[in-house]
Short mmCIF file of C-alpha atoms in Angstrom, two decimals:
data_model
loop_
_atom_site.label_atom_id
_atom_site.label_comp_id
_atom_site.label_asym_id
_atom_site.label_seq_id
_atom_site.Cartn_x
_atom_site.Cartn_y
_atom_site.Cartn_z
CA MET X 1 121.05 218.14 146.58
CA LYS X 2 119.61 219.74 149.75
CA LYS X 3 122.08 222.63 149.48
CA HIS X 4 120.32 223.68 146.28
CA LEU X 5 117.00 223.84 148.11
CA PHE X 6 118.03 226.72 150.42
CA THR X 7 115.91 229.72 149.68
CA SER X 8 116.54 233.32 150.61
CA LYS X 9 113.96 232.97 153.37
CA ILE X 10 115.83 230.07 154.96
CA LYS X 11 119.11 231.96 154.75
CA THR X 12 117.48 234.89 156.51
CA ILE X 13 116.28 232.58 159.30
CA LEU X 14 119.83 231.26 159.71
CA VAL X 15 121.32 234.74 159.95
CA VAL X 16 118.72 235.78 162.50
CA ALA X 17 119.34 232.62 164.55
CA VAL X 18 123.11 233.24 164.63
CA ALA X 19 122.57 236.87 165.58
CA LEU X 20 120.22 235.87 168.39
CA ALA X 21 122.73 233.32 169.64
CA ILE X 22 125.47 235.94 169.77
CA LEU X 23 123.24 238.44 171.51
CA THR X 24 122.16 235.81 174.02
CA THR X 25 125.78 234.89 174.73
CA VAL X 26 126.74 238.52 175.25
CA ALA X 27 123.76 239.09 177.51
CA VAL X 28 124.64 236.12 179.68
CA ALA X 29 128.26 237.21 179.86
CA VAL X 30 127.32 240.76 180.84
CA SER X 31 124.89 239.56 183.50
CA GLY X 32 127.62 237.41 185.00
CA GLY X 33 125.69 234.18 184.40
CA MET X 34 128.03 232.65 181.85
CA VAL X 35 129.71 229.47 182.95
CA PRO X 36 133.08 228.79 181.34
CA GLY X 37 133.47 225.83 179.02
CA GLN X 38 130.46 223.66 178.27
CA ASN X 39 127.79 226.14 179.33
CA VAL X 40 129.18 228.80 177.03
CA VAL X 41 129.25 226.41 174.05
CA GLY X 42 125.78 225.13 174.82
CA THR X 43 124.41 228.62 175.17
CA VAL X 44 125.90 229.66 171.83
CA LEU X 45 124.99 226.52 169.90
CA SER X 46 121.47 225.97 171.23
CA PRO X 47 119.68 228.59 169.10
CA ILE X 48 121.88 227.68 166.15
CA ARG X 49 120.88 224.04 166.50
CA ALA X 50 117.24 225.00 166.70
CA GLY X 51 117.59 227.14 163.59
CA LEU X 52 119.38 224.40 161.68
CA ALA X 53 116.73 221.87 162.73
CA ALA X 54 114.01 224.20 161.44
CA ILE X 55 115.90 224.68 158.19
CA ASP X 56 116.40 220.92 157.85
CA ARG X 57 112.69 220.27 158.37
CA GLN X 58 111.80 222.92 155.81
CA ALA X 59 114.31 221.52 153.33
CA LEU X 60 112.94 218.02 153.85
CA ARG X 61 109.40 219.22 153.21
CA VAL X 62 110.53 220.94 150.00
CA TYR X 63 112.46 217.86 148.91
CA ASN X 64 109.47 215.57 149.60
CA TYR X 65 107.20 217.93 147.67
CA ILE X 66 109.50 217.99 144.66
CA PHE X 67 109.99 214.21 144.78
CA SER X 68 106.21 213.65 145.00
CA TYR X 69 105.65 216.07 142.12
CA GLU X 70 108.19 214.31 139.91
CA THR X 71 106.64 210.95 140.78
CA LEU X 72 103.13 212.15 139.93
CA ARG X 73 104.36 213.69 136.67
CA ALA X 74 106.07 210.43 135.69
CA GLU X 75 102.87 208.49 136.48
CA LYS X 76 100.81 210.99 134.44
CA GLU X 77 103.14 210.63 131.44
CA ALA X 78 102.98 206.83 131.73
CA LEU X 79 99.17 206.92 131.79
CA GLU X 80 99.07 209.27 128.78
CA GLN X 81 101.33 206.86 126.87
CA GLN X 82 99.05 203.95 127.77
CA ILE X 83 96.02 205.91 126.55
CA LEU X 84 97.76 206.69 123.24
CA GLU X 85 98.65 203.01 122.80
CA MET X 86 95.06 201.97 123.55
CA GLN X 87 93.72 204.54 121.07
CA GLU X 88 96.11 203.19 118.42
CA GLU X 89 94.92 199.65 119.11
CA VAL X 90 91.28 200.75 118.75
CA ARG X 91 92.07 202.57 115.49
CA LEU X 92 93.84 199.51 114.07
CA ALA X 93 90.98 197.25 115.16
CA GLN X 94 88.47 199.51 113.40
CA GLU X 95 90.66 199.62 110.29
CA TYR X 96 90.95 195.82 110.23
CA GLU X 97 87.20 195.53 110.69
CA ARG X 98 86.52 197.79 107.70
CA GLU X 99 89.09 195.93 105.62
CA ASN X 100 87.56 192.58 106.59
CA ALA X 101 84.12 193.80 105.52
CA ARG X 102 85.51 194.96 102.15
CA LEU X 103 87.29 191.66 101.56
CA LYS X 104 84.12 189.71 102.32
CA GLN X 105 82.27 191.82 99.79
CA LEU X 106 85.11 191.33 97.30
CA LEU X 107 84.84 187.58 97.79
CA ASN X 108 81.20 187.79 96.72
CA LEU X 109 82.22 189.81 93.67
CA SER X 110 84.89 187.22 92.81
CA GLU X 111 82.30 184.47 93.01
CA VAL X 112 80.04 186.32 90.56
CA HIS X 113 82.94 187.24 88.25
CA GLU X 114 85.27 184.28 88.47
CA ASP X 115 87.37 185.68 85.62
CA TYR X 116 88.37 188.76 87.62
CA GLN X 117 91.83 188.85 89.18
CA PHE X 118 92.44 191.57 91.78
CA GLU X 119 95.29 193.38 93.45
CA ASP X 120 94.25 195.38 96.50
CA ALA X 121 95.88 198.75 97.26
CA TYR X 122 95.50 201.53 99.80
CA ILE X 123 95.24 205.19 98.85
CA ILE X 124 98.25 207.13 100.16
CA SER X 125 97.53 210.64 98.81
CA TRP X 126 95.06 212.70 96.80
CA ASP X 127 95.78 215.17 94.01
CA ALA X 128 95.38 218.69 95.40
CA SER X 129 94.59 220.21 91.99
CA THR X 130 91.17 221.80 91.50
CA TRP X 131 90.99 220.62 87.90
CA ARG X 132 91.89 216.99 88.43
CA SER X 133 90.34 214.09 90.29
CA SER X 134 93.03 211.53 91.01
CA PHE X 135 94.88 209.83 93.83
CA THR X 136 97.99 207.76 94.42
CA ILE X 137 98.04 204.17 95.65
CA GLY X 138 100.91 202.40 97.39
CA LYS X 139 101.50 199.71 94.78
CA GLY X 140 102.98 199.74 91.30
CA GLU X 141 105.09 197.70 88.93
CA ASN X 142 106.38 195.59 91.81
CA ALA X 143 102.81 194.28 92.25
CA GLY X 144 102.27 193.67 88.54
CA LEU X 145 100.29 196.85 87.88
CA THR X 146 100.41 198.60 84.50
CA GLU X 147 98.84 201.69 82.97
CA GLY X 148 95.28 201.23 81.76
CA MET X 149 94.18 198.82 84.49
CA CYS X 150 90.86 199.55 86.14
CA ALA X 151 90.31 200.37 89.84
CA VAL X 152 87.03 199.32 91.45
CA THR X 153 85.46 199.04 94.89
CA GLU X 154 84.46 195.78 96.52
CA ASN X 155 80.90 196.47 95.29
CA ASN X 156 81.78 196.39 91.58
CA GLN X 157 81.73 200.20 91.35
CA MET X 158 84.20 201.68 88.91
CA VAL X 159 86.58 204.20 90.54
CA GLY X 160 89.01 205.03 87.77
CA ILE X 161 91.89 204.05 85.51
CA LEU X 162 95.61 203.71 86.29
CA THR X 163 97.17 206.52 84.24
CA GLU X 164 100.73 206.44 85.62
CA VAL X 165 102.64 203.60 87.27
CA GLY X 166 105.93 203.69 89.18
CA THR X 167 107.91 201.01 90.96
CA ASN X 168 105.85 201.02 94.16
CA TRP X 169 103.11 203.56 93.41
CA ALA X 170 100.49 204.34 90.79
CA THR X 171 98.16 207.22 89.93
CA VAL X 172 94.45 206.49 89.54
CA THR X 173 92.51 209.08 87.55
CA THR X 174 88.91 208.79 88.72
CA ILE X 175 85.77 208.64 86.62
CA LEU X 176 84.95 212.17 87.85
CA ASP X 177 87.95 213.62 86.02
CA GLN X 178 86.99 215.46 82.82
CA SER X 179 89.77 213.71 80.91
CA GLN X 180 88.04 210.34 81.27
CA GLU X 181 85.57 209.17 78.61
CA ILE X 182 83.99 205.80 79.37
CA SER X 183 81.74 203.80 77.06
CA ALA X 184 78.56 203.06 78.99
CA SER X 185 74.99 201.87 78.72
CA VAL X 186 71.78 202.25 80.69
CA ALA X 187 71.25 198.85 82.30
CA ALA X 188 67.43 198.89 82.12
CA SER X 189 67.04 200.01 78.49
CA GLY X 190 70.38 199.34 76.79
CA TYR X 191 70.86 202.90 75.53
CA THR X 192 74.54 203.58 75.01
CA GLY X 193 76.63 206.71 75.34
CA VAL X 194 79.85 208.11 76.77
CA VAL X 195 80.24 209.01 80.45
CA GLN X 196 82.51 211.89 81.35
CA GLY X 197 83.31 213.88 84.50
CA THR X 198 81.90 217.40 84.68
CA TYR X 199 80.79 220.18 87.04
CA ASP X 200 77.19 221.02 87.89
CA ALA X 201 75.68 224.46 88.53
CA GLU X 202 77.01 224.39 92.10
CA ASN X 203 80.52 223.65 90.82
CA THR X 204 80.35 220.11 92.22
CA ARG X 205 81.90 217.20 90.35
CA THR X 206 79.32 214.92 88.74
CA LEU X 207 79.03 212.54 85.80
CA ARG X 208 77.38 213.20 82.48
CA MET X 209 76.33 210.59 79.93
CA ASN X 210 76.50 212.12 76.44
CA TYR X 211 75.30 211.08 72.95
CA LEU X 212 72.02 209.46 73.99
CA PRO X 213 69.35 209.14 71.27
CA THR X 214 66.81 211.97 71.17
CA ASP X 215 63.94 209.54 71.71
CA ALA X 216 65.68 207.76 74.61
CA VAL X 217 63.42 207.29 77.62
CA LEU X 218 65.23 207.17 80.94
CA LYS X 219 64.07 207.30 84.55
CA ASN X 220 65.73 208.80 87.56
CA GLY X 221 67.57 206.05 89.39
CA ASP X 222 68.39 204.02 86.28
CA GLN X 223 71.78 202.33 86.62
CA VAL X 224 74.53 203.18 84.16
CA VAL X 225 77.26 200.57 83.66
CA THR X 226 80.35 200.11 81.52
CA THR X 227 79.95 198.47 78.12
CA GLY X 228 83.45 196.97 78.34
CA SER X 229 86.71 197.70 76.54
CA THR X 230 90.33 196.65 76.49
CA LEU X 231 90.79 198.69 79.70
CA TYR X 232 87.84 197.58 81.80
CA PRO X 233 85.26 194.79 81.80
CA ARG X 234 81.57 195.04 81.04
CA GLY X 235 79.02 195.73 83.75
CA LEU X 236 80.97 197.89 86.21
CA LEU X 237 78.60 200.28 87.94
CA LEU X 238 79.25 203.95 87.11
CA GLY X 239 76.27 205.85 88.50
CA TYR X 240 72.56 206.56 88.65
CA VAL X 241 70.49 208.85 86.41
CA THR X 242 69.36 212.02 88.19
CA ASN X 243 68.19 214.14 85.24
CA VAL X 244 67.75 213.94 81.46
CA SER X 245 67.82 216.84 79.01
CA LEU X 246 68.71 217.80 75.45
CA ASP X 247 72.31 218.81 74.88
CA GLU X 248 73.45 222.16 73.48
CA THR X 249 72.82 221.05 69.87
CA GLY X 250 69.24 220.03 70.58
CA VAL X 251 69.86 216.85 68.58
CA ALA X 252 70.93 214.41 71.28
CA LYS X 253 70.09 213.87 74.90
CA TYR X 254 72.38 213.69 77.87
CA ALA X 255 71.82 212.37 81.34
CA ALA X 256 73.22 213.78 84.57
CA LEU X 257 74.49 211.00 86.83
CA GLU X 258 75.30 210.62 90.48
CA ALA X 259 78.47 208.56 90.81
CA SER X 260 77.79 205.15 92.33
CA CYS X 261 80.78 205.30 94.67
CA SER X 262 81.58 208.14 97.01
CA LEU X 263 85.22 209.14 96.80
CA ASP X 264 84.97 210.84 100.20
CA GLY X 265 86.33 208.45 102.79
CA LEU X 266 87.61 205.98 100.19
CA GLU X 267 90.53 204.08 101.74
CA GLN X 268 91.18 201.04 99.60
CA VAL X 269 90.63 200.07 95.96
CA PHE X 270 90.98 196.84 94.03
CA ILE X 271 92.80 196.80 90.72
CA ILE X 272 91.47 194.38 88.12
CA THR X 273 94.70 192.94 86.79
CA ASN X 274 93.05 190.42 84.47
CA TYR X 275 89.58 189.45 83.26
CA ALA X 276 88.01 187.50 80.43
CA GLY X 277 88.29 189.46 77.19
CA SER X 278 91.13 191.68 78.38
#
């Protein structure tokens, strides 16, 4: 391996050393000081030996440097791998902590609604379409899911309806999608209407509760919940009233709603697979 470490500089030193040795030998011979045999060999080899020793020391230094560099690089890579593993452990711990908190909350919901049966599922992708609000979960027919089932959060907030189900996946169309029409009522007053996804003046997805009576009196912050159907149970939280106005006909009122659950950062949903009255 050391042969590969010779540089042009070292080769130059060797050539110079040999040349000096030859010149020295010639000079001694001319001056009459050369002694036959051992003295001649020693005179010739001495500068060569010195040159080779210098080259060997230089090569050893280069070798030690390269070996130390490779060792440090290997240690650096090992430390980077350890850091990545520790970061993964922290991420998993945080994920488990969030999941544990959701399951505790779900347990409270199950105690209040003993008739609910749930199947939990993680979101694996979101629909990239501008005109739709839907996502895909990593469970499907193999977990007993069917179209029409309702997806909720651990806080009894309605997220959407299963609109397509595969073997191990399902599409959830959220309540913010304009294709969804959900029978709902204002919890405080009992006024009923239909909640549908829409866009506000800033082109942001919101909810709108249509077909309210003209004389309906609502307050900002009033809760709007589902009235129940064959698809979803009664009392799931949809949103909160933010504004009330007459619709385009001037005959009925509508209420603008803020959705109760934020879809941003949503990781896991719970599918209601069965409930009383389903």
